[in-house]
Every structure is written in C-alpha cells, then in structure tokens.
Coordinates of C-alpha atoms (C1' of nucleotides) in Angstrom, one line a residue:
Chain A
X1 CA 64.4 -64.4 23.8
X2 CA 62.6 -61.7 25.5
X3 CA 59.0 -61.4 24.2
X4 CA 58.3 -57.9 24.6
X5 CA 60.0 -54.5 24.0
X6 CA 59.8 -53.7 27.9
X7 CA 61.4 -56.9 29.0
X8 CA 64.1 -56.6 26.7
X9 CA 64.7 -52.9 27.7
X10 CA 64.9 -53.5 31.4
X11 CA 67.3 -56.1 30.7
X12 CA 69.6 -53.9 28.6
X13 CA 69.4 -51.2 31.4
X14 CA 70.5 -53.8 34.1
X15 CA 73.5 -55.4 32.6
X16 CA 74.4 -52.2 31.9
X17 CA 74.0 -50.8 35.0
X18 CA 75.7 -54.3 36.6
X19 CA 78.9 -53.2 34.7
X20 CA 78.8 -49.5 35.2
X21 CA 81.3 -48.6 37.7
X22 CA 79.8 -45.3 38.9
X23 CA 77.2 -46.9 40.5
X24 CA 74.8 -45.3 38.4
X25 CA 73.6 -45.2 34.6
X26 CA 73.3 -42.6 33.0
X27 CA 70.8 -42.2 29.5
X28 CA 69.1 -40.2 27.0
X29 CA 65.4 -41.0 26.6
X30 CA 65.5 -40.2 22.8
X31 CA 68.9 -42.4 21.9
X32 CA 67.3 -45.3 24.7
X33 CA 64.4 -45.3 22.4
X34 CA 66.3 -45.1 19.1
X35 CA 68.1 -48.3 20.1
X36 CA 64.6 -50.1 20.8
X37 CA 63.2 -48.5 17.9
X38 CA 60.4 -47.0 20.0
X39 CA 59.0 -44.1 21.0
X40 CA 60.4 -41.8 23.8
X41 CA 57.6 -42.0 26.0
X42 CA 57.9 -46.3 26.3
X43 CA 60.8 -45.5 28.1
X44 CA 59.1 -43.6 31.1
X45 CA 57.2 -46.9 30.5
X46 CA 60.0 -49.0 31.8
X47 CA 61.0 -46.8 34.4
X48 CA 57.7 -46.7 36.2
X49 CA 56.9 -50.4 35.6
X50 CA 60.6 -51.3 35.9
X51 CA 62.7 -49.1 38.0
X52 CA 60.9 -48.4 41.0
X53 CA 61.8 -47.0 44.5
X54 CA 59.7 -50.8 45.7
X55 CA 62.2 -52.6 43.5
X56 CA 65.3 -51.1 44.6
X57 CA 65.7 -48.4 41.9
X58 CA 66.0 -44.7 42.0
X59 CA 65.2 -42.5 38.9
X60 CA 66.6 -39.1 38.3
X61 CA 66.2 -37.1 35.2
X62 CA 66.6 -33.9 33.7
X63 CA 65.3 -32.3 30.3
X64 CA 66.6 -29.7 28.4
X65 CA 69.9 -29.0 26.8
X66 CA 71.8 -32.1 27.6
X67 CA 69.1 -33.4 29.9
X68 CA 69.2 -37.4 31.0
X69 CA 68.2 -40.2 32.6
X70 CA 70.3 -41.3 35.7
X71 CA 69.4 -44.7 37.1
X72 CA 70.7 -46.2 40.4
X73 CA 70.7 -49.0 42.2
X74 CA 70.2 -47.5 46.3
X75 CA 71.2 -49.3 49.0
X76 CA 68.9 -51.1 50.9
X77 CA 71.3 -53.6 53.0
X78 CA 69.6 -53.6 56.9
X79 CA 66.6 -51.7 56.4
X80 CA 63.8 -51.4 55.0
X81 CA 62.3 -50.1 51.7
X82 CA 59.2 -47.8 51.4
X83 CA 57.4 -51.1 50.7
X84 CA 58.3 -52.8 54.0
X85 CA 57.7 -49.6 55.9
X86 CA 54.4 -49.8 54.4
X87 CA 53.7 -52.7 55.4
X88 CA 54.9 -51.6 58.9
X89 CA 52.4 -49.1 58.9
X90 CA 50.0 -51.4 58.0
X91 CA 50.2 -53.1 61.4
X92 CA 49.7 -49.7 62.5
X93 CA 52.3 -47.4 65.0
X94 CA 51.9 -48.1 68.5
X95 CA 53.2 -45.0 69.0
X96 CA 54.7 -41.3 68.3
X97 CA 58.6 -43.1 68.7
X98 CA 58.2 -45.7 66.1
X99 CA 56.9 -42.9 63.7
X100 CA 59.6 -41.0 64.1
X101 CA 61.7 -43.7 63.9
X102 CA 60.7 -44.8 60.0
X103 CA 61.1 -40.9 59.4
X104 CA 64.7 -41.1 60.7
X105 CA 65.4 -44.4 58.5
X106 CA 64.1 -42.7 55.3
X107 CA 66.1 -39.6 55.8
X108 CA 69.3 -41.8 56.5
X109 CA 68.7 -44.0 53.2
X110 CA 68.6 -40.5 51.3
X111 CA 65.0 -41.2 50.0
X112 CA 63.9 -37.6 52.3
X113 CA 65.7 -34.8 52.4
X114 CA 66.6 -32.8 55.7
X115 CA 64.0 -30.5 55.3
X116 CA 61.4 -33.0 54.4
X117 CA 62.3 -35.0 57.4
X118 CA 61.6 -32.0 59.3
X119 CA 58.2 -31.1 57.7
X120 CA 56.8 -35.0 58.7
X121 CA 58.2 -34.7 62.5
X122 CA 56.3 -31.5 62.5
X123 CA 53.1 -32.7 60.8
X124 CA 53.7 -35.6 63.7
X125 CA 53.9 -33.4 66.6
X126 CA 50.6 -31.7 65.9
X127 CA 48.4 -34.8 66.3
X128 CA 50.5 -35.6 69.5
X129 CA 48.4 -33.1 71.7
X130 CA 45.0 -35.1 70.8
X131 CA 43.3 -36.1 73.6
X132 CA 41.2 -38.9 72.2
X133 CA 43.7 -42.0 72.1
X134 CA 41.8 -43.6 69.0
X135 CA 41.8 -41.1 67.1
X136 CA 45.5 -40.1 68.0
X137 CA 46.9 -43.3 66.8
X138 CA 44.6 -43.6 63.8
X139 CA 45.5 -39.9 62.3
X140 CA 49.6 -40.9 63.4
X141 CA 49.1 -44.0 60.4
X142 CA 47.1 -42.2 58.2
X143 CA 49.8 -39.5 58.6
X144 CA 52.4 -41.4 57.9
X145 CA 50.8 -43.5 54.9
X146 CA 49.7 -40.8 53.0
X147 CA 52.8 -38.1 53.3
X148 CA 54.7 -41.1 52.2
X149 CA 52.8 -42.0 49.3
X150 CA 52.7 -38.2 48.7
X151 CA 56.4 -38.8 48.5
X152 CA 56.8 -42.3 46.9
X153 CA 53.7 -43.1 44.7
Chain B
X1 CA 83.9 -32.3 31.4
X2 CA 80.2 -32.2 32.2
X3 CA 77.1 -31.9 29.8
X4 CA 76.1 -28.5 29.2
X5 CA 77.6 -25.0 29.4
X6 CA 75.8 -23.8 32.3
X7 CA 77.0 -26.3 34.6
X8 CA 80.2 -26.4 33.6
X9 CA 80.5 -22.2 33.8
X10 CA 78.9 -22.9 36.9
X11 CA 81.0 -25.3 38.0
X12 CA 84.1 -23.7 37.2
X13 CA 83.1 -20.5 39.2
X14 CA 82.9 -22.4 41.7
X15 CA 86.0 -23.7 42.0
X16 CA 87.5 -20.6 41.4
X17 CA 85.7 -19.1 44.2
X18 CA 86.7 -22.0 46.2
X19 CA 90.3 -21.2 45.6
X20 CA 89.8 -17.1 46.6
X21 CA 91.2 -16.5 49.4
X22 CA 89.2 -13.1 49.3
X23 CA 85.9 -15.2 49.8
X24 CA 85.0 -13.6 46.6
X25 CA 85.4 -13.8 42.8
X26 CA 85.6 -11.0 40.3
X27 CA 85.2 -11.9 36.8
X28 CA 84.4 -10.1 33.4
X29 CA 81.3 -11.0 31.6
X30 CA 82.3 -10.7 28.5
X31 CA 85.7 -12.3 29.0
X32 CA 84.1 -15.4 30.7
X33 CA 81.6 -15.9 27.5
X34 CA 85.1 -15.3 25.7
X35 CA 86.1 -18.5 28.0
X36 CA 83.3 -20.9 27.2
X37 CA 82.8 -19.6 23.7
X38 CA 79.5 -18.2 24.4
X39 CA 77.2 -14.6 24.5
X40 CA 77.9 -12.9 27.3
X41 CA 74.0 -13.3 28.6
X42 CA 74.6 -16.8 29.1
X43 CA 76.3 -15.5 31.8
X44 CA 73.8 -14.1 33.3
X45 CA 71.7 -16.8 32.9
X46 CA 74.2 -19.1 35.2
X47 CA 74.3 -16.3 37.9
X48 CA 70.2 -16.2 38.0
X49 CA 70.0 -19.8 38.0
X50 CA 73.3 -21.3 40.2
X51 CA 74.4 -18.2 42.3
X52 CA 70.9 -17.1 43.7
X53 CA 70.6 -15.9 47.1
X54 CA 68.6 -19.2 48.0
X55 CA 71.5 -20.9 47.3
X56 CA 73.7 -18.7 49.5
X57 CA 75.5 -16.7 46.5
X58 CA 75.3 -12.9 46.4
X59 CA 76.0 -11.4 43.1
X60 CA 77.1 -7.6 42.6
X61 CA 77.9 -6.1 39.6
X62 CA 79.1 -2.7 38.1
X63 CA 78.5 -1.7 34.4
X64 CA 80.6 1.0 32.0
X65 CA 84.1 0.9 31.6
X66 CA 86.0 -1.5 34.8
X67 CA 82.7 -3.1 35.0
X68 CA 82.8 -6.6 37.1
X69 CA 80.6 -9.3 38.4
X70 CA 81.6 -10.2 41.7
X71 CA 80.4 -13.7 43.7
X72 CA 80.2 -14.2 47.3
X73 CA 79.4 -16.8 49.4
X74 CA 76.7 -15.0 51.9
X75 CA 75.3 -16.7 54.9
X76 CA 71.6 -17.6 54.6
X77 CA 69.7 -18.2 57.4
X78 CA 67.2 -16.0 58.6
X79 CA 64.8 -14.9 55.6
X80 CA 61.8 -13.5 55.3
X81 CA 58.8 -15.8 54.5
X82 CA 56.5 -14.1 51.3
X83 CA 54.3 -11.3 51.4
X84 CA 51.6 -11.7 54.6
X85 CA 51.4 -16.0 54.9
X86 CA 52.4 -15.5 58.6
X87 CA 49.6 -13.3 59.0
X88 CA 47.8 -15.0 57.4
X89 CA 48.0 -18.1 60.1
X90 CA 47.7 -15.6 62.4
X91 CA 44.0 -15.1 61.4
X92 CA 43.5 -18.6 61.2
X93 CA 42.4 -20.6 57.9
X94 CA 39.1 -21.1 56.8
X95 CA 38.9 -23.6 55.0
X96 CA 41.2 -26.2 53.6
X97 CA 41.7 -24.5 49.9
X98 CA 43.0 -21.4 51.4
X99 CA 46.0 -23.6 53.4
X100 CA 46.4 -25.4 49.9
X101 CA 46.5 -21.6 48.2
X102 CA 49.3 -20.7 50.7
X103 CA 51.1 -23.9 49.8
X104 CA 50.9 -23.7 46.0
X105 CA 52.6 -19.9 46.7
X106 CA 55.6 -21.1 48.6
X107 CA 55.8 -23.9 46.0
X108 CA 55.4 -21.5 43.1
X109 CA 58.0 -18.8 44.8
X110 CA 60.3 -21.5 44.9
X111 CA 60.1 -21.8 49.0
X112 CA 59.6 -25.0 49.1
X113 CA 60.2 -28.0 46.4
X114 CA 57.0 -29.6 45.2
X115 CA 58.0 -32.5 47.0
X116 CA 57.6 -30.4 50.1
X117 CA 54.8 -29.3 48.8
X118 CA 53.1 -32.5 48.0
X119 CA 53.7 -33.7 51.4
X120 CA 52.4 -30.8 53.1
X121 CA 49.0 -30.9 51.1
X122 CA 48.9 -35.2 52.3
X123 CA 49.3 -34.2 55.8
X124 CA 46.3 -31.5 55.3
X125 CA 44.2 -33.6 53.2
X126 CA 44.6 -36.4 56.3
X127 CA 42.6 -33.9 58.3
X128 CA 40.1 -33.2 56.4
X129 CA 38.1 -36.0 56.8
X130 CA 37.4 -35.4 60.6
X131 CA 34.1 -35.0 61.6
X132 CA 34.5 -32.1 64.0
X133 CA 34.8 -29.1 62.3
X134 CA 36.2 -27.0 65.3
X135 CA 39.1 -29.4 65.8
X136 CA 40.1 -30.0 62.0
X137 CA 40.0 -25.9 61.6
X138 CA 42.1 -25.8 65.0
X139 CA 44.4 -29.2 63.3
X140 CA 44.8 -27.2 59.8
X141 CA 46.1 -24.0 61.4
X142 CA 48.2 -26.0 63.9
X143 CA 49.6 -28.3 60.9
X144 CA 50.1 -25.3 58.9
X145 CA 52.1 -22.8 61.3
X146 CA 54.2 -25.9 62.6
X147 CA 54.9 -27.0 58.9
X148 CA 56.3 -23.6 57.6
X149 CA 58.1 -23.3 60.7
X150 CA 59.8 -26.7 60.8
X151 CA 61.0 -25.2 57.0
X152 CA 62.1 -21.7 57.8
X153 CA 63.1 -21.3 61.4
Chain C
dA1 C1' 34.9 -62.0 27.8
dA2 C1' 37.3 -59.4 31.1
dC3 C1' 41.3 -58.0 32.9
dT4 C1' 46.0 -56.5 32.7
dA5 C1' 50.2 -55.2 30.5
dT6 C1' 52.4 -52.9 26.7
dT7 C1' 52.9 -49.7 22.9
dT8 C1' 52.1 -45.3 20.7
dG9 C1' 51.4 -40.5 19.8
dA10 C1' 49.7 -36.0 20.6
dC11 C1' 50.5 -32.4 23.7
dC12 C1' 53.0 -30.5 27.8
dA13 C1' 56.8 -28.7 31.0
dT14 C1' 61.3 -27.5 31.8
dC15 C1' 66.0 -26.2 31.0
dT16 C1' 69.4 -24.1 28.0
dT17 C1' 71.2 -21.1 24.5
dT18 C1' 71.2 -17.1 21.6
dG19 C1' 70.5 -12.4 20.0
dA20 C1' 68.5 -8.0 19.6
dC21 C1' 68.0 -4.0 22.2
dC22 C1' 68.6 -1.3 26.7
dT23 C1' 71.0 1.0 30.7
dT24 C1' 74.9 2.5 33.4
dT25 C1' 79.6 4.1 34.0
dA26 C1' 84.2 5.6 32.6
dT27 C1' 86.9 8.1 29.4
dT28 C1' 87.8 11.4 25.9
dA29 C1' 87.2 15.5 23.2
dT30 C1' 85.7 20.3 23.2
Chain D
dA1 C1' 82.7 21.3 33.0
dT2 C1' 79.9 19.2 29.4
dA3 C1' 78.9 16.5 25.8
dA4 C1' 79.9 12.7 23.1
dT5 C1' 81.7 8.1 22.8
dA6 C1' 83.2 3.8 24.2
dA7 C1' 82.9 0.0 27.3
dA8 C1' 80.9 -2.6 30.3
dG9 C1' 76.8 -5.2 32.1
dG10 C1' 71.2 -6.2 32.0
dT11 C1' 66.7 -7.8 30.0
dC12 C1' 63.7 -10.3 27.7
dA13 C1' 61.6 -13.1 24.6
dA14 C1' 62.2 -16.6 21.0
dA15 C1' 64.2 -20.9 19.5
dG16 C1' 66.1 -25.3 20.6
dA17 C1' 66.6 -29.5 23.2
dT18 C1' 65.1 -32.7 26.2
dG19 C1' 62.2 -35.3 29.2
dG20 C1' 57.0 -36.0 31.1
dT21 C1' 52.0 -37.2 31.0
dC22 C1' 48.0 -39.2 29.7
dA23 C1' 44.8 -41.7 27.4
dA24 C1' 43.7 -44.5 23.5
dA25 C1' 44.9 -48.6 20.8
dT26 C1' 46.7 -53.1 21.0
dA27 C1' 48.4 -57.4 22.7
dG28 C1' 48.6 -60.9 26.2
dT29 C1' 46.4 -63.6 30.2
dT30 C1' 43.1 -65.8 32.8

DNA sequence: AACTATTTGACCATCTTTGACCTTTATTAT
DNA sequence: ATAATAAAGGTCAAAGATGGTCAAATAGTT
C-alpha cells in the first residue's frame, strides 16, 4: 500500500495519534524503528520531513534514561501558522504595530515563550529610533524573518 | 507513574512541599533513596537538577548525626547577570564576535535557553550587513543591552 | 541525466543512574 | 574535655540509556 518506509511510518504515527486521547503521542525512537525495521536515525527522518511546525505538528523529545518522542497536534483554529506569517512578512510590515502583533500571536499559540516574546519586542524597539524610513521598515522584516526562522527552521 | 526516577523523586517532592504548610520540606537522604529504591546520590542529583535556584528552590542541608535536606520555595527575581557582561556593554562592543562571545556565555551558564540564544544571534547577524559601520556598532550595542535587559530586568 | 526524496550508519550530545571515596556533625567512651 | 566512632550528607567520574546530526549511498522522478 504505501511505497516507502516514510510514508508508511507517518501514517502509523497519525492514526495513532487520531485515537490517542491525550492529545499527544508519545514514542521511543529505538522501539518506532524496531517496528519499521529501521534504523533510529529514519525516524528523525520522518519527523523533519513529516511532522513539522508548517504542517501543524509539534515535536518534543528527550534522551536519556527513559527519554521519548512526544508528538502533538497544536492548534491552529483562527490564526495563523509560522508559514502564513511568513508569508505575511513577505508582503512586508507596514509598521512597528503589525510586528508586534505576529509576536503576540506566536506567544499566544505557545510556539514563543514569555521571555522570547520579550527578547523580539526588544530586538523591535531598537530599530524603531532609525531615522531613515527605508531602512527602518526593511531592518523591521528582516528582523522579523530571520529571529523567526532562528526559531522555527 | 512517570518514566524515570528523577522525575518522579522530583515530582513527589514536590507535592509534598506543596502540602507543607511550613513552606518548606525536610527530608532524609538516605531514607528518600530508601523510598525510591535507589543510592542516596541520586538524591542529590534531583536537587542539582530540579530544585536549583533558577528554578526558585533553595536547598539547605546539614550533615552528621540529625542531618536533613531541607527545600524551599525562594523568590527569584532580581539576580545578578555573570561576571562583567554589563560592563562589558558599557564599553561598547567591537565587533560582532565579541556580542556572539557574550551570548554563547549566557547560553553556556544556562542564562538563557539556546532558543534565546539563537534568536539573539538572528537579530545581531540582521545588522551586520549595514553598510555604516558607526550605526551598526551603535545598533549592536543598542540590540545587545536592550536584549539582556528585556531577559533579566 | 539531473534533481529530489529516502535510507543508512558512524559518530555525537544529553540525561540518568550508580558507586567508590570524602567531609561534616553528633554521640559515646575515656 | 578529648578522642574515637557512628551517622549523616557531598562529590565526582564512569557506565548506561536514549535521542540527534550529518553526509554518503540509494531509489525515485522529471
């Protein structure tokens, strides 16, 4: 049915996750990879290629003693994910408010912290003071894009 | 209950302290290891891992007969930044590998998570292209001093 | 043929657990 | 009192248990 090892492994992971009523799933790399009769590392495979923040996914982990994989499904009903904020920025940021304003929707939707919330307004504020309203609103996107790739990529 | 031995010794200090009215716990060592079937350095290793000050836990201890360790929760606000970084700023930053060099310290002290970190070296490395130098060293200080302080004040 | 996606494996990083040996404090014997 | 002994707790490094990375090999597509 499903051609390749990947396929077949992202599909196992979903139905399973689909019936798990925690909201999350939670796996060892080694077992995962027993099942598949792979190696370990084709399952970081699957998480990068399968399970990304673009497509909905959220990927903890842990190693050591007992260590695991945690998948999770995060809500994304009303706004946007890091991929349509990209995009957003893309069209670039008229101004300092609607920078802020992505900052305050990642924070909400857990994908920042508190503090890293805090670090980008900062990082914003700085540029704020520029004189040269070019290069103001350039520096504001490229801000933006790159602190959250820095975070998301 | 949970995976491994640490969390759940951790966990189950914490409830305990939870429950003191005192607002702290005193426990044996040895008798705790007795508890989870363990050496009594394991214990340790729980209080240097989940009861650290940056966590807002203040351990005290006594050795020799009637020995204890005793948990509190401590308020944590207010703490010193490492060893001369604010003086550093001060000063002002030459170049852009000396702000990454004060970066990779907070990260390696454990002041900041490498997420934090990652998104304080973007915001830098956005600067770093601009063609006036007076304004980018002017930008990297600025960045910098507002940056740490958006974390620790 | 060129490009992209998958699969593997060698090597790495991190977290936990254990044990041998060390230091401090209280109690007991002289 | 003092010295010896017992009763805590502390340190540190090694071993064990996972997961992560990266680049090379392979398979699939265009």
């Amino acid at each position: 049915m499903m051609g390749n090892l990947a396929d077949s492994m992202e599909y196992y992971l979903k139905k399973l996750l689909a019936l798990s009523a925690s909201g999350f799933l939670e796996i060892k790399r080694k077992e995962l990879a027993g099942k598949f009769n792979c190696v370990p590392s084709q399952v970081n495979y699957v998480m990068a290629t399968r399970f990304t923040l673009d497509k909905g996914y959220l990927v903890e982990s842990r190693r050591g003693g007992k260590g695991y994989l945690r998948i999770r499904k995060v809500n994304t009903d009303g706004w946007e994910l890091p991929g349509g904020i990209l995009e957003e920025l893309q069209q670039g940021l008229a101004n300092n408010g609607k920078a802020v304003g992505i900052i305050e929707r990642l924070r909400e939707g857990k994908y920042i912290s508190v503090r890293e919330s805090r670090l980008m307004e900062a990082a914003l504020q700085c540029i704020s003071g520029l004189k040269n309203e070019q290069l103001k609103d350039d520096l504001r996107v490229l801000l933006m894009r790159r602190m959250i790739e820095a975070l998301f990529y």
